[in-house]
Amino acid sequence: MALFRRKVYLCCLLVLFGGAFVRSENDDDGVIVENVEQEEQYHSPQLSSKSVYLAEHFDDEAAFKKKWIKSETKKQGVDENIAKYDGKWEIQAPSRRILKEDLGLVLTTEAKHAAIAALLDKPFEFKDKPLMVQYEVTMQEGQNCGGAYIKLLSRGTNTKADLRKFHDQTAYTIMFGPDKCGNDNKLHFIFRHQNPKNGTIEEKHSKKPSQRLDDIYKDKEPHLYTLIVRPDNTFSVLVDNKEVNAGSLLEDFTPPVNPPEEIDDPDDKKPDDWDEREKIVDPSATKPDDWDEEAPAQIVDPNAVKPDGWLDNEPEMIPDPEAKKPEDWDEDMDGEWEAPLIDNPACATAPGCGTWSPPLIPNPNYKGVWRAPLIPNPNYRGKWSPRRIPNPHFFRDENPFKMTPIHAVGFELWSMSPMLLFDNLIVTDDASVLEDWTRQTYTIKRAKISSDSDSLVERLVRSVVSRPWLTTIGVTVILTLVAALCYFCCGQSAEEEPDVEYKKTDAVVEDDPQELHEEVATGGAEGGEKVPKSGKANLEGPETPHESEPEPELPEKAPVDTEGAGDGHRKRKPRKE
C-alpha cells in the first residue's frame, strides 16, 4: 500500500511539473508558441505591390507551366552526346515535408544539363532603385559537384521563343548563387560590365564571402539567398538573412571595373648590358695557402680510453636460448632455422660489449670547400621594368550600377546531385516588399523546422531564458522531484518489514502474525472457539493453563522458512510472571 501511495505521489508531481511547463509555453502577453498545427497555417504568399518584377512560389503547377519555359536547345562547346538540355524539372513537395501544400521547383535528374526560364512581369531598369533578388535552395540529397545559381537575363531575351533557346552563352546581366565541386565552394555574384569606350563586355567577380559556407551543401535544409545591389554602387549578399559579403562595385571585384590609367609599354625591352646583380664574387680573392679542403669534418678522439670492464669477447646480441623451432618448420621451404636474437644479458651490467673503438669528435682543422666572398656590384643598375605609358583603353565609369536591363530569369545548371529544390523566388526594388515576402515564406518555414527539432529540454531552457520568473518554479519542482525520488528509493516503513519490530517485544502488537495464525487455525470468531491471545512467550514455551479451562489443542504448525530472518526462532525458557 505504501508503495502504491508513493507512485501516486510521484505521478501527481510529474503532472504538476508538466502543467507548469505547458503554461510556460505561453508568453506573458498571451501569445502561444507555434505548434504542430502551424503546418495547417501555410498559404501561398501574396503581394499586391507595383514594386514586384517577379514573385514565384511554385505552389500553382498550372500557372507555373504557363509562365516557365524549358530550354529546347543544346549547350555550346561540349560533346554532342551530352549537349542537349534534357534535365527534368518538376513541381514537387519537398522530400522532407515542412509546410503542408508548400511546393517547389525540383531538378530531379543528375549529371544532365538543365535549363528553364521565365520572363519578368516587367523589365528591371538600373536607374534610381535597388535591385533585390531572393530565392530558396534546398539540396535535398546534399551537393557533391554542381551549381544552384540563378541568371538574370539581359535585354534581348524578351519572348518565350527566346527562352526556348536559353543556353550557357545566353547574355545575362547578373549571375548569383551557390556553386560547389569537391572542396571548392563558392557563392557567386558576377555581373557583366560593358566597356563604355569600345562596347566590349567583361565579367566581374566579387570577392569571396567573409564566412565559411560549407554546411549549406550538406545539411539538406532550405537556405535563403539574397542579393541587393544599390544605386550608390554598394552591394550586400545574405544567406539566411545574415550578411556574408558586402562591398563596392568599384573596389571589390576582379578584374576591377575601371582599368589603370597607365600600363607597361609593350614595346620597351631590357638593354643587353643591364646588370641586375646586386652583389658579385670578389674577383681579387684567393684561397689561403693553409686552407685544407680535404680535411675531414670529424676525427677519432685521440684522448679516448676504453672503459674498464668492457667485454671484448661478448657479442651485443645472442640467440634466444629459450626459442624453439616451430613444429611446422620445413627446412626445404623455409631454410635453416635460426633462433631469434636477444640482448646479451652479460652486457647489461658492463660498460659495453664487442670490439671497442674510440668515438669521433669535430675536426678543429676542418674548413670545408673554399669560396670567394661576395662584394657589391659596381655595375648594379637595379631591377629593370618597362616604362609606363598612358593606357589607350582607359575609361572611368563612376556608376557601374547602371547595368544592362534585365528581362528574364533562368536556371541553367549541371549537377551531380539530383533533387535540387528551388522555391519562393522574388525580384523587387522595395525592401518592405522583400521583408513581407520573407515573412510569408522562409520565416514560417524556419519556425516550423525549429519547432519540430526542439527537444523538451531545449524548449524549457528557451522558456526560462525568456521568462526568468520560471527559474524559481523550476528549481522548486526539481528539488521536490529529487526529494520524492530519494524517499521512494530509500524510505522504509513498519508495514514493509514487520518482522524486525516483533523481535523487539514480547507484547501483543497490532496485526500480530501469531494471532493471525491462531485465528486462521481455529476458524476465527465465526469458524470455531477462539483461542486466547498470547504473547511471544507462548510461542517459545507453554504457560501453566488456568484451572477452570482445559488447555486447547493447537494444530500442528507449518514449517517456517527462516532463511534471511535474523536470529530466527530461538529456544528460551518460559518466562516467570
Coordinates of C-alpha atoms in Angstrom, one line a residue:
M1 CA 0.0 0.0 0.0
A2 CA 2.8 2.4 0.8
L3 CA 4.5 1.6 -2.5
F4 CA 1.2 2.4 -4.3
R5 CA 0.9 5.7 -2.4
R6 CA 4.4 6.7 -3.4
K7 CA 3.8 6.0 -7.0
V8 CA 0.6 8.1 -6.9
Y9 CA 2.6 10.9 -5.2
L10 CA 5.2 10.9 -7.9
C11 CA 2.7 10.8 -10.7
C12 CA 1.0 13.9 -9.2
L13 CA 4.3 15.7 -9.1
L14 CA 5.0 14.9 -12.7
V15 CA 1.6 16.1 -13.8
L16 CA 2.1 19.4 -11.9
F17 CA 5.5 19.8 -13.5
G18 CA 4.2 19.2 -17.0
G19 CA 1.3 21.6 -16.4
A20 CA 3.7 24.3 -15.3
F21 CA 5.8 23.7 -18.4
V22 CA 2.9 23.8 -20.8
R23 CA 1.7 27.1 -19.2
S24 CA 5.2 28.4 -19.5
E25 CA 4.9 27.9 -23.3
N26 CA 2.5 30.9 -23.3
D27 CA 4.1 34.3 -23.3
D28 CA 3.2 36.9 -20.7
D29 CA 1.1 38.7 -23.3
G30 CA -0.8 35.6 -24.2
V31 CA 1.0 34.7 -27.4
I32 CA 1.2 30.9 -27.8
V33 CA 4.3 29.2 -29.1
E34 CA 3.8 27.7 -32.5
N35 CA 2.9 24.0 -32.5
V36 CA 2.3 21.2 -35.0
E37 CA -0.9 22.8 -36.1
Q38 CA 1.2 25.5 -37.8
E39 CA 1.6 23.1 -40.7
E40 CA -2.1 23.9 -41.5
Q41 CA -1.5 27.7 -41.4
Y42 CA 0.6 27.9 -44.6
H43 CA -0.8 29.8 -47.5
S44 CA 0.9 30.7 -50.7
P45 CA 2.4 34.2 -50.3
Q46 CA 0.5 37.1 -51.8
L47 CA 1.8 40.5 -52.8
S48 CA 0.0 43.4 -54.4
S49 CA 2.8 45.9 -54.9
K50 CA 3.9 47.6 -58.1
S51 CA 7.5 47.1 -57.0
V52 CA 7.4 43.4 -57.8
Y53 CA 9.0 42.3 -61.1
L54 CA 8.6 38.6 -60.4
A55 CA 7.2 36.7 -57.5
E56 CA 7.1 32.9 -57.9
H57 CA 6.2 30.5 -55.1
F58 CA 5.8 27.4 -57.3
D59 CA 2.7 26.3 -55.5
D60 CA 0.4 26.5 -58.6
E61 CA 1.6 23.9 -61.1
A62 CA -0.9 25.2 -63.8
A63 CA 0.4 28.8 -63.5
F64 CA 3.9 27.5 -63.5
K65 CA 3.5 25.7 -66.8
K66 CA 2.2 28.8 -68.4
K67 CA 5.0 31.1 -67.2
W68 CA 8.2 28.9 -67.1
I69 CA 9.7 27.6 -70.4
K70 CA 12.1 24.7 -70.6
S71 CA 15.1 25.1 -72.9
E72 CA 15.0 23.1 -76.1
T73 CA 18.4 23.9 -77.4
K74 CA 21.9 22.4 -76.8
K75 CA 24.8 23.6 -74.7
Q76 CA 27.7 25.0 -76.8
G77 CA 31.2 23.8 -76.8
V78 CA 30.6 20.3 -75.4
D79 CA 30.3 16.8 -76.9
E80 CA 27.1 16.3 -79.0
N81 CA 26.0 13.3 -76.8
I82 CA 25.7 15.4 -73.7
A83 CA 25.0 18.8 -75.1
K84 CA 21.2 18.6 -75.0
Y85 CA 19.4 20.3 -72.1
D86 CA 17.5 17.1 -71.1
G87 CA 17.5 17.5 -67.4
K88 CA 14.0 17.2 -65.9
W89 CA 12.2 19.9 -63.9
E90 CA 9.1 19.1 -61.9
I91 CA 6.8 20.8 -59.3
Q92 CA 7.0 18.6 -56.2
A93 CA 6.6 18.7 -52.5
P94 CA 9.9 18.6 -50.6
S95 CA 11.1 15.1 -49.7
R96 CA 11.0 16.3 -46.1
R97 CA 7.6 17.8 -45.8
I98 CA 7.7 21.0 -43.7
L99 CA 4.6 23.0 -44.6
K100 CA 1.5 21.4 -46.0
E101 CA 0.7 22.5 -49.5
D102 CA 4.1 24.1 -50.0
L103 CA 5.6 23.0 -53.3
G104 CA 8.9 23.8 -55.1
L105 CA 10.7 23.6 -58.5
V106 CA 12.8 20.4 -58.4
L107 CA 15.6 19.4 -60.7
T108 CA 15.1 15.7 -60.4
T109 CA 17.9 14.4 -62.6
E110 CA 21.7 14.3 -62.1
A111 CA 24.6 14.6 -64.5
K112 CA 22.5 16.3 -67.1
H113 CA 22.3 19.8 -68.5
A114 CA 19.1 21.5 -67.5
A115 CA 17.8 25.0 -68.2
I116 CA 14.5 26.7 -67.5
A117 CA 13.5 30.4 -67.6
A118 CA 10.6 32.9 -67.2
L119 CA 10.1 36.4 -68.3
L120 CA 9.8 39.2 -65.7
D121 CA 6.4 40.8 -65.3
K122 CA 8.2 44.0 -66.4
P123 CA 11.8 44.7 -67.2
F124 CA 14.1 45.9 -64.5
E125 CA 15.9 49.1 -65.4
F126 CA 19.0 50.1 -63.4
K127 CA 18.1 53.7 -62.6
D128 CA 17.4 55.0 -59.1
K129 CA 16.1 52.0 -57.2
P130 CA 18.0 49.0 -55.9
L131 CA 17.8 45.5 -57.3
M132 CA 16.8 42.9 -54.8
V133 CA 16.8 39.2 -55.8
Q134 CA 16.0 36.4 -53.4
Y135 CA 15.2 32.7 -53.6
E136 CA 15.5 29.5 -51.5
V137 CA 17.5 26.4 -52.3
T138 CA 17.2 23.0 -50.6
M139 CA 19.9 20.5 -51.6
Q140 CA 17.7 17.6 -50.6
E141 CA 20.5 15.0 -51.2
G142 CA 23.4 17.3 -50.5
Q143 CA 25.7 18.5 -53.2
N144 CA 29.0 17.0 -54.4
C145 CA 29.5 18.9 -57.6
G146 CA 27.3 21.4 -59.3
G147 CA 25.6 24.8 -59.1
A148 CA 22.3 26.1 -57.8
Y149 CA 22.7 29.7 -59.0
I150 CA 20.3 31.9 -60.9
K151 CA 20.9 34.1 -64.0
L152 CA 19.2 37.4 -64.6
L153 CA 19.0 37.5 -68.4
S154 CA 19.8 40.7 -70.2
R155 CA 17.6 42.6 -72.6
G156 CA 17.3 40.7 -75.9
T157 CA 15.7 37.7 -74.2
N158 CA 12.3 39.2 -74.5
T159 CA 9.9 36.4 -75.6
K160 CA 9.0 32.8 -74.8
A161 CA 10.7 31.8 -78.1
D162 CA 13.9 33.3 -76.8
L163 CA 13.5 31.3 -73.6
R164 CA 13.3 28.1 -75.6
K165 CA 16.8 28.9 -76.9
F166 CA 18.2 29.6 -73.4
H167 CA 21.7 28.1 -73.1
D168 CA 25.1 28.8 -71.4
Q169 CA 26.0 31.6 -73.8
T170 CA 22.8 33.5 -73.5
A171 CA 23.6 37.0 -72.4
Y172 CA 23.0 37.7 -68.7
T173 CA 23.4 40.8 -66.5
I174 CA 24.0 39.1 -63.1
M175 CA 24.7 35.6 -62.0
F176 CA 24.1 34.8 -58.3
G177 CA 24.0 31.8 -56.0
P178 CA 25.9 28.8 -54.6
D179 CA 28.2 26.6 -56.6
K180 CA 30.4 23.7 -55.4
C181 CA 32.7 21.0 -56.8
G182 CA 34.8 18.9 -54.4
N183 CA 36.3 21.0 -51.7
D184 CA 35.9 24.2 -53.7
N185 CA 32.7 26.0 -52.9
K186 CA 31.6 29.5 -54.0
L187 CA 28.8 31.9 -53.6
H188 CA 28.8 33.7 -56.9
F189 CA 28.0 37.3 -57.5
I190 CA 29.1 38.1 -61.1
F191 CA 28.0 41.0 -63.2
R192 CA 28.8 41.6 -66.8
H193 CA 30.1 45.1 -67.4
Q194 CA 30.1 46.9 -70.7
N195 CA 33.1 49.0 -71.7
P196 CA 31.7 52.4 -72.4
K197 CA 34.7 53.1 -74.7
N198 CA 34.6 50.1 -77.1
G199 CA 31.4 48.3 -76.1
T200 CA 33.1 45.0 -75.1
I201 CA 31.7 43.1 -72.2
E202 CA 33.7 41.6 -69.3
E203 CA 32.6 39.5 -66.3
K204 CA 33.4 41.0 -62.9
H205 CA 33.6 38.5 -60.0
S206 CA 33.0 39.6 -56.4
K207 CA 35.5 38.9 -53.6
K208 CA 35.0 35.8 -51.5
P209 CA 32.4 35.8 -48.7
S210 CA 33.7 36.6 -45.2
Q211 CA 32.3 33.4 -43.7
R212 CA 32.7 29.7 -44.5
L213 CA 29.5 28.2 -46.0
D214 CA 30.3 24.5 -46.1
D215 CA 27.2 23.4 -44.2
I216 CA 24.7 24.7 -46.8
Y217 CA 25.9 22.0 -49.2
K218 CA 25.4 19.0 -46.8
D219 CA 22.8 19.8 -44.2
K220 CA 19.8 19.1 -46.6
E221 CA 17.9 22.1 -45.2
P222 CA 16.3 25.1 -47.0
H223 CA 18.6 28.1 -47.3
L224 CA 17.7 31.7 -48.3
Y225 CA 20.0 33.6 -50.7
T226 CA 19.6 37.3 -51.1
L227 CA 21.4 39.8 -53.3
I228 CA 20.9 43.6 -53.0
V229 CA 22.6 45.9 -55.5
R230 CA 22.2 49.7 -54.8
P231 CA 22.3 52.8 -56.9
D232 CA 25.3 54.0 -54.8
N233 CA 27.3 51.1 -56.2
T234 CA 27.3 49.1 -53.0
F235 CA 26.1 45.5 -52.7
S236 CA 25.2 43.0 -50.0
V237 CA 24.9 39.2 -50.1
L238 CA 22.9 37.5 -47.4
V239 CA 22.4 33.8 -46.5
D240 CA 19.5 33.0 -44.2
N241 CA 19.1 36.8 -43.6
K242 CA 22.7 37.1 -42.4
E243 CA 25.2 39.2 -44.4
V244 CA 28.1 37.2 -45.6
N245 CA 29.5 39.6 -48.2
A246 CA 29.4 43.3 -48.9
G247 CA 31.3 46.0 -50.6
S248 CA 31.6 48.2 -53.6
L249 CA 31.1 47.5 -57.3
L250 CA 34.1 49.8 -57.9
E251 CA 36.5 48.3 -55.5
D252 CA 35.7 44.7 -54.6
F253 CA 35.6 42.9 -58.0
T254 CA 38.1 41.1 -60.1
P255 CA 39.1 42.4 -62.6
P256 CA 38.3 45.9 -61.4
V257 CA 35.6 47.9 -63.3
N258 CA 37.9 50.7 -64.3
P259 CA 41.3 49.8 -65.9
P260 CA 44.5 51.6 -64.8
E261 CA 45.4 54.9 -66.3
E262 CA 48.9 53.7 -67.2
I263 CA 50.3 50.4 -68.4
D264 CA 53.7 48.9 -69.2
D265 CA 54.9 49.8 -72.6
P266 CA 54.7 46.5 -74.6
D267 CA 57.5 47.7 -76.9
D268 CA 60.0 48.6 -74.2
K269 CA 62.8 45.9 -73.9
K270 CA 65.5 45.4 -71.3
P271 CA 69.0 46.5 -72.7
D272 CA 71.5 43.7 -73.1
D273 CA 74.1 45.4 -70.8
W274 CA 71.6 45.9 -68.0
D275 CA 73.1 44.3 -64.8
E276 CA 70.6 43.4 -62.1
R277 CA 73.1 41.6 -59.9
E278 CA 73.3 43.5 -56.6
K279 CA 76.4 41.6 -55.4
I280 CA 79.2 39.7 -57.2
V281 CA 82.0 37.3 -56.4
D282 CA 85.2 39.2 -55.4
P283 CA 87.5 38.6 -58.4
S284 CA 90.6 39.5 -56.4
A285 CA 90.1 37.0 -53.6
T286 CA 92.3 33.9 -53.5
K287 CA 92.3 30.8 -51.3
P288 CA 94.8 30.9 -48.3
D289 CA 97.8 28.5 -48.6
D290 CA 96.9 26.8 -45.3
W291 CA 93.3 26.1 -46.4
D292 CA 92.9 22.3 -46.4
E293 CA 89.7 21.4 -48.3
E294 CA 90.5 17.7 -47.9
A295 CA 90.4 17.7 -44.1
P296 CA 87.6 15.5 -42.7
A297 CA 84.8 17.1 -40.7
Q298 CA 85.3 14.5 -37.8
I299 CA 88.4 12.7 -36.5
V300 CA 89.0 9.9 -33.9
D301 CA 89.3 11.3 -30.4
P302 CA 93.0 10.8 -29.5
N303 CA 92.3 11.1 -25.8
A304 CA 89.6 8.4 -25.6
V305 CA 90.3 5.3 -23.4
K306 CA 88.4 2.0 -23.4
P307 CA 86.3 1.9 -20.2
D308 CA 87.2 -0.6 -17.5
G309 CA 85.1 -3.8 -17.6
W310 CA 84.5 -3.6 -21.4
L311 CA 83.6 -7.2 -22.5
D312 CA 85.5 -7.5 -25.8
N313 CA 84.6 -11.2 -26.3
E314 CA 80.9 -10.9 -25.6
P315 CA 78.6 -10.1 -28.5
E316 CA 75.9 -7.5 -28.1
M317 CA 73.2 -9.9 -29.3
I318 CA 72.9 -13.6 -28.7
P319 CA 70.4 -16.3 -29.9
D320 CA 67.5 -16.7 -27.6
P321 CA 68.2 -19.9 -25.6
E322 CA 64.5 -20.4 -24.9
A323 CA 63.4 -20.3 -28.5
K324 CA 62.3 -23.5 -30.2
K325 CA 62.0 -24.3 -33.8
P326 CA 58.3 -24.4 -34.8
E327 CA 56.9 -27.9 -35.4
D328 CA 55.7 -26.9 -38.9
W329 CA 59.2 -25.5 -39.9
D330 CA 60.2 -27.0 -43.3
E331 CA 63.9 -26.5 -43.9
D332 CA 63.4 -27.3 -47.6
M333 CA 61.0 -24.5 -48.0
D334 CA 61.8 -22.2 -45.1
G335 CA 65.6 -22.6 -44.9
E336 CA 67.8 -23.4 -41.9
W337 CA 66.1 -22.4 -38.7
E338 CA 67.9 -19.9 -36.5
A339 CA 66.8 -18.7 -33.1
P340 CA 65.9 -15.0 -32.9
L341 CA 68.5 -12.7 -31.4
I342 CA 68.0 -11.0 -28.0
D343 CA 70.1 -8.6 -26.0
N344 CA 73.1 -10.3 -24.3
P345 CA 72.3 -10.3 -20.6
A346 CA 76.1 -10.3 -19.8
C347 CA 76.2 -6.7 -21.3
A348 CA 73.5 -5.4 -19.1
T349 CA 75.9 -4.5 -16.2
A350 CA 79.0 -3.9 -18.3
P351 CA 80.1 -0.6 -20.0
G352 CA 79.8 -2.3 -23.3
C353 CA 80.4 -5.4 -25.4
G354 CA 82.1 -6.4 -28.6
T355 CA 85.0 -4.6 -30.3
W356 CA 85.7 -1.2 -28.8
S357 CA 86.5 1.8 -31.0
P358 CA 87.2 5.3 -29.9
P359 CA 84.4 7.9 -30.6
L360 CA 84.6 10.7 -33.3
I361 CA 84.9 14.3 -32.5
P362 CA 84.7 17.5 -34.6
N363 CA 88.0 18.2 -36.5
P364 CA 89.4 21.5 -35.4
N365 CA 91.2 21.9 -38.7
Y366 CA 88.2 21.4 -40.9
K367 CA 87.3 24.4 -43.1
G368 CA 85.4 22.8 -46.0
V369 CA 85.3 24.0 -49.6
W370 CA 86.8 27.5 -50.0
R371 CA 84.6 30.1 -51.7
A372 CA 85.4 33.6 -52.6
P373 CA 83.4 36.3 -50.7
L374 CA 80.7 38.5 -52.3
I375 CA 81.2 42.2 -52.8
P376 CA 78.8 45.0 -54.0
N377 CA 78.4 45.0 -57.8
P378 CA 79.9 48.3 -59.1
N379 CA 77.7 47.9 -62.3
Y380 CA 74.4 47.2 -60.5
R381 CA 71.6 49.3 -62.0
G382 CA 68.6 47.9 -60.1
K383 CA 65.7 45.8 -61.2
W384 CA 64.6 46.6 -64.7
S385 CA 61.0 47.3 -65.5
P386 CA 59.4 48.7 -68.7
R387 CA 58.5 52.3 -68.8
R388 CA 54.9 53.3 -68.2
I389 CA 52.7 54.8 -70.9
P390 CA 49.1 56.1 -70.9
N391 CA 46.6 53.2 -71.2
P392 CA 45.0 53.6 -74.6
H393 CA 41.9 51.6 -73.3
F394 CA 41.4 53.7 -70.2
F395 CA 38.0 54.8 -69.2
R396 CA 36.4 56.0 -66.0
D397 CA 32.9 54.5 -65.2
E398 CA 31.8 56.0 -61.9
N399 CA 28.4 54.3 -61.9
P400 CA 28.7 50.6 -62.8
F401 CA 25.3 50.1 -61.2
K402 CA 23.8 51.1 -64.4
M403 CA 23.9 47.7 -66.0
T404 CA 22.1 46.2 -68.9
P405 CA 18.4 46.0 -68.2
I406 CA 17.0 42.6 -67.0
H407 CA 14.1 41.0 -68.9
A408 CA 14.0 37.4 -67.6
V409 CA 15.4 35.0 -65.0
G410 CA 16.6 31.4 -65.5
F411 CA 18.3 28.4 -64.0
E412 CA 21.0 26.9 -66.4
L413 CA 22.6 24.2 -64.4
W414 CA 24.6 20.9 -64.3
S415 CA 24.7 18.9 -61.1
M416 CA 26.0 15.6 -59.9
S417 CA 23.3 15.5 -57.1
P418 CA 19.6 15.2 -58.0
M419 CA 16.6 16.7 -56.3
L420 CA 17.7 20.3 -56.1
L421 CA 14.7 22.3 -54.9
F422 CA 14.1 26.0 -55.7
D423 CA 11.4 28.0 -54.0
N424 CA 10.0 31.5 -53.3
L425 CA 11.8 33.5 -56.0
I426 CA 11.3 37.3 -56.0
V427 CA 12.7 40.2 -57.8
T428 CA 11.8 43.6 -56.4
D429 CA 13.2 47.1 -55.7
D430 CA 11.4 47.6 -52.3
A431 CA 12.9 46.5 -49.0
S432 CA 9.5 46.3 -47.3
V433 CA 8.1 44.1 -50.0
L434 CA 11.1 41.8 -49.7
E435 CA 10.6 41.6 -45.9
D436 CA 6.9 40.9 -46.3
W437 CA 7.6 38.1 -48.8
T438 CA 10.2 36.6 -46.5
R439 CA 7.8 36.7 -43.5
Q440 CA 5.2 34.8 -45.5
T441 CA 7.7 32.1 -46.7
Y442 CA 11.1 31.5 -45.2
T443 CA 10.3 32.8 -41.7
I444 CA 7.4 30.4 -41.3
K445 CA 9.4 27.5 -42.7
R446 CA 12.3 28.1 -40.4
A447 CA 10.0 28.5 -37.4
K448 CA 8.4 25.1 -38.2
I449 CA 11.8 23.4 -38.6
S450 CA 12.9 24.8 -35.3
S451 CA 9.7 23.7 -33.6
D452 CA 10.0 20.2 -35.0
S453 CA 13.6 19.8 -33.9
D454 CA 13.3 21.3 -30.4
S455 CA 13.6 18.8 -27.6
L456 CA 11.8 19.1 -24.2
V457 CA 15.0 20.4 -22.6
E458 CA 15.6 23.0 -25.3
R459 CA 12.1 24.3 -25.0
L460 CA 12.3 24.5 -21.3
V461 CA 15.7 26.4 -21.5
R462 CA 14.2 28.8 -24.0
S463 CA 11.2 29.4 -21.8
V464 CA 13.3 30.0 -18.8
V465 CA 15.6 32.4 -20.6
S466 CA 12.6 34.4 -22.0
R467 CA 10.8 34.3 -18.6
P468 CA 13.2 34.5 -15.7
W469 CA 10.5 34.0 -13.1
L470 CA 10.3 30.4 -14.2
T471 CA 13.7 29.8 -12.7
T472 CA 12.3 29.8 -9.2
I473 CA 9.4 27.4 -10.1
G474 CA 11.8 25.1 -12.0
V475 CA 14.3 24.9 -9.1
T476 CA 11.4 24.2 -6.7
V477 CA 9.9 21.5 -8.9
I478 CA 13.3 19.8 -9.4
L479 CA 14.1 19.8 -5.7
T480 CA 10.7 18.3 -5.0
L481 CA 11.2 15.6 -7.5
V482 CA 14.6 14.8 -6.1
A483 CA 13.3 14.5 -2.6
A484 CA 10.4 12.3 -3.8
L485 CA 12.8 10.0 -5.6
C486 CA 15.0 9.7 -2.6
Y487 CA 12.0 8.9 -0.4
F488 CA 10.8 6.4 -2.9
C489 CA 14.1 4.6 -3.2
C490 CA 15.4 4.8 0.3
G491 CA 12.4 5.2 2.6
Q492 CA 11.2 2.3 4.8
S493 CA 8.0 1.7 6.8
A494 CA 6.9 -0.6 9.5
E495 CA 4.3 -2.1 7.2
E496 CA 7.0 -3.4 4.8
E497 CA 9.3 -5.0 7.5
P498 CA 7.1 -6.2 10.4
D499 CA 9.5 -9.0 11.5
V500 CA 12.0 -6.6 12.8
E501 CA 9.6 -4.9 15.2
Y502 CA 8.1 -8.1 16.5
K503 CA 11.5 -9.3 17.6
K504 CA 11.9 -6.3 19.9
T505 CA 9.0 -7.0 22.3
D506 CA 7.0 -9.8 23.8
A507 CA 3.9 -7.7 23.9
V508 CA 1.0 -8.3 21.5
V509 CA 1.0 -5.8 18.7
E510 CA -1.5 -4.8 16.1
D511 CA -1.7 -7.3 13.2
D512 CA 0.4 -9.8 15.2
P513 CA 1.2 -12.6 12.8
Q514 CA 0.9 -15.3 15.5
E515 CA -2.6 -14.0 16.4
L516 CA -3.5 -14.1 12.8
H517 CA -2.1 -17.6 12.5
E518 CA -4.2 -18.8 15.6
E519 CA -7.3 -17.2 14.2
V520 CA -6.9 -18.9 10.9
A521 CA -6.1 -22.2 12.6
T522 CA -9.3 -22.1 14.8
G523 CA -11.6 -20.6 12.2
G524 CA -11.6 -17.2 13.8
A525 CA -14.7 -15.8 15.5
E526 CA -17.0 -17.5 13.2
G527 CA -15.2 -20.7 12.5
G528 CA -14.9 -22.1 16.0
E529 CA -13.9 -21.3 19.5
K530 CA -11.4 -18.5 19.7
V531 CA -8.0 -19.2 21.2
P532 CA -7.0 -16.7 23.8
K533 CA -4.3 -14.2 22.7
S534 CA -0.9 -14.9 23.9
G535 CA 2.4 -13.1 23.9
K536 CA 5.6 -14.2 22.2
A537 CA 6.4 -16.4 25.2
N538 CA 3.6 -18.7 24.2
L539 CA 5.4 -19.4 21.0
E540 CA 8.6 -20.3 22.8
G541 CA 7.3 -22.3 25.8
P542 CA 3.9 -23.4 27.4
E543 CA 2.5 -21.4 30.3
T544 CA 0.5 -23.0 33.2
P545 CA -3.1 -23.3 32.0
H546 CA -6.0 -21.9 34.0
E547 CA -7.6 -24.4 36.3
S548 CA -11.1 -23.7 35.1
E549 CA -10.2 -24.1 31.4
P550 CA -8.8 -27.1 29.8
E551 CA -5.8 -26.5 27.6
P552 CA -6.8 -26.3 24.0
E553 CA -5.2 -28.4 21.4
L554 CA -3.4 -26.3 18.9
P555 CA -3.0 -27.5 15.4
E556 CA 0.4 -28.6 14.2
K557 CA 2.4 -25.6 13.0
A558 CA 3.6 -25.5 9.4
P559 CA 7.4 -25.4 8.9
V560 CA 8.8 -21.8 8.9
D561 CA 11.3 -20.6 6.3
T562 CA 13.9 -18.9 8.5
E563 CA 16.4 -18.0 5.7
G564 CA 17.3 -14.4 5.9
A565 CA 15.2 -13.9 9.1
G566 CA 17.8 -12.7 11.5
D567 CA 18.2 -14.8 14.6
G568 CA 15.1 -16.9 13.7
H569 CA 13.1 -18.8 16.4
R570 CA 15.5 -19.1 19.4
K571 CA 14.9 -21.6 22.2
R572 CA 14.5 -20.0 25.6
K573 CA 13.0 -20.9 28.9
P574 CA 9.4 -19.9 29.9
R575 CA 9.2 -16.5 31.5
K576 CA 8.1 -16.4 35.1
E577 CA 5.3 -13.9 35.8

